């Protein structure tokens, strides 16, 4: 059985994979995940979003992902 936190992450990843997660929501979610020490979930969320997104500011997500991987 999934916890509510796990379900919330799964929902965010699902939205990202469908191209329905805004950049603002992505960054906000990843900031929260990082604060909770869930870096792997944050990486997965960034990758799901970047694989689908054609957003003109996608470089911000790439930068944040790179900084996260380096930390």
PDB file of C-alpha atoms in Angstrom:
ATOM      1  CA  UNK A   1       0.000   0.000   0.000  1.00  0.00           C
ATOM      2  CA  UNK A   2       1.306   3.418  -0.938  1.00  0.00           C
ATOM      3  CA  UNK A   3       1.500   6.218   1.591  1.00  0.00           C
ATOM      4  CA  UNK A   4      -0.065   9.564   0.795  1.00  0.00           C
ATOM      5  CA  UNK A   5       3.407  11.044   0.219  1.00  0.00           C
ATOM      6  CA  UNK A   6       4.257   8.280  -2.252  1.00  0.00           C
ATOM      7  CA  UNK A   7       0.920   8.775  -3.987  1.00  0.00           C
ATOM      8  CA  UNK A   8       1.551  12.525  -4.237  1.00  0.00           C
ATOM      9  CA  UNK A   9       4.949  11.952  -5.860  1.00  0.00           C
ATOM     10  CA  UNK A  10       3.462   9.401  -8.256  1.00  0.00           C
ATOM     11  CA  UNK A  11       0.752  11.909  -9.206  1.00  0.00           C
ATOM     12  CA  UNK A  12       3.321  14.641  -9.892  1.00  0.00           C
ATOM     13  CA  UNK A  13       5.388  12.275 -12.049  1.00  0.00           C
ATOM     14  CA  UNK A  14       2.264  11.207 -13.929  1.00  0.00           C
ATOM     15  CA  UNK A  15       1.354  14.841 -14.622  1.00  0.00           C
ATOM     16  CA  UNK A  16       4.917  15.543 -15.768  1.00  0.00           C
ATOM     17  CA  UNK A  17       4.890  12.562 -18.139  1.00  0.00           C
ATOM     18  CA  UNK A  18       1.676  13.877 -19.711  1.00  0.00           C
ATOM     19  CA  UNK A  19       3.062  17.405 -20.048  1.00  0.00           C
ATOM     20  CA  UNK A  20       0.519  18.736 -17.564  1.00  0.00           C
ATOM     21  CA  UNK A  21       2.862  19.952 -14.825  1.00  0.00           C
ATOM     22  CA  UNK A  22       3.899  23.593 -14.957  1.00  0.00           C
ATOM     23  CA  UNK A  23       7.507  24.631 -14.500  1.00  0.00           C
ATOM     24  CA  UNK A  24       6.507  26.473 -11.339  1.00  0.00           C
ATOM     25  CA  UNK A  25       4.851  23.356  -9.898  1.00  0.00           C
ATOM     26  CA  UNK A  26       7.890  21.282 -10.865  1.00  0.00           C
ATOM     27  CA  UNK A  27      10.332  23.557  -9.064  1.00  0.00           C
ATOM     28  CA  UNK A  28       8.056  23.893  -6.044  1.00  0.00           C
ATOM     29  CA  UNK A  29       7.586  20.126  -5.781  1.00  0.00           C
ATOM     30  CA  UNK A  30      11.301  19.463  -6.145  1.00  0.00           C
ATOM     31  CA  UNK A  31      12.192  22.087  -3.549  1.00  0.00           C
ATOM     32  CA  UNK A  32       9.833  20.340  -1.118  1.00  0.00           C
ATOM     33  CA  UNK A  33      11.200  16.904  -1.997  1.00  0.00           C
ATOM     34  CA  UNK A  34      14.786  18.084  -1.492  1.00  0.00           C
ATOM     35  CA  UNK A  35      13.888  19.587   1.887  1.00  0.00           C
ATOM     36  CA  UNK A  36      12.480  16.177   2.848  1.00  0.00           C
ATOM     37  CA  UNK A  37      15.672  14.443   1.691  1.00  0.00           C
ATOM     38  CA  UNK A  38      13.932  12.733  -1.232  1.00  0.00           C
ATOM     39  CA  UNK A  39      16.530  13.577  -3.854  1.00  0.00           C
ATOM     40  CA  UNK A  40      15.901  10.433  -5.917  1.00  0.00           C
ATOM     41  CA  UNK A  41      12.211  11.316  -6.230  1.00  0.00           C
ATOM     42  CA  UNK A  42      13.174  14.850  -7.227  1.00  0.00           C
ATOM     43  CA  UNK A  43      15.555  13.552  -9.904  1.00  0.00           C
ATOM     44  CA  UNK A  44      12.853  11.249 -11.265  1.00  0.00           C
ATOM     45  CA  UNK A  45      10.378  14.127 -11.364  1.00  0.00           C
ATOM     46  CA  UNK A  46      12.807  16.420 -13.200  1.00  0.00           C
ATOM     47  CA  UNK A  47      13.595  13.679 -15.729  1.00  0.00           C
ATOM     48  CA  UNK A  48       9.916  12.898 -16.332  1.00  0.00           C
ATOM     49  CA  UNK A  49       9.186  16.589 -16.904  1.00  0.00           C
ATOM     50  CA  UNK A  50      12.210  17.176 -19.127  1.00  0.00           C
ATOM     51  CA  UNK A  51      11.439  14.145 -21.291  1.00  0.00           C
ATOM     52  CA  UNK A  52       8.038  15.608 -22.179  1.00  0.00           C
ATOM     53  CA  UNK A  53       8.489  19.369 -21.935  1.00  0.00           C
ATOM     54  CA  UNK A  54       9.066  21.787 -24.777  1.00  0.00           C
ATOM     55  CA  UNK A  55       8.972  24.728 -22.344  1.00  0.00           C
ATOM     56  CA  UNK A  56      11.200  27.637 -23.416  1.00  0.00           C
ATOM     57  CA  UNK A  57      12.624  27.819 -19.892  1.00  0.00           C
ATOM     58  CA  UNK A  58      13.437  24.101 -19.655  1.00  0.00           C
ATOM     59  CA  UNK A  59      17.082  25.060 -19.186  1.00  0.00           C
ATOM     60  CA  UNK A  60      16.141  26.070 -15.616  1.00  0.00           C
ATOM     61  CA  UNK A  61      15.014  22.526 -14.894  1.00  0.00           C
ATOM     62  CA  UNK A  62      18.180  21.149 -16.515  1.00  0.00           C
ATOM     63  CA  UNK A  63      20.279  23.474 -14.339  1.00  0.00           C
ATOM     64  CA  UNK A  64      18.423  22.473 -11.168  1.00  0.00           C
ATOM     65  CA  UNK A  65      18.744  18.798 -12.061  1.00  0.00           C
ATOM     66  CA  UNK A  66      22.476  19.180 -12.673  1.00  0.00           C
ATOM     67  CA  UNK A  67      22.968  20.984  -9.373  1.00  0.00           C
ATOM     68  CA  UNK A  68      21.008  18.278  -7.578  1.00  0.00           C
ATOM     69  CA  UNK A  69      23.026  15.456  -9.130  1.00  0.00           C
ATOM     70  CA  UNK A  70      26.274  17.240  -8.200  1.00  0.00           C
ATOM     71  CA  UNK A  71      25.252  17.652  -4.545  1.00  0.00           C
TER      72      UNK A  71
END
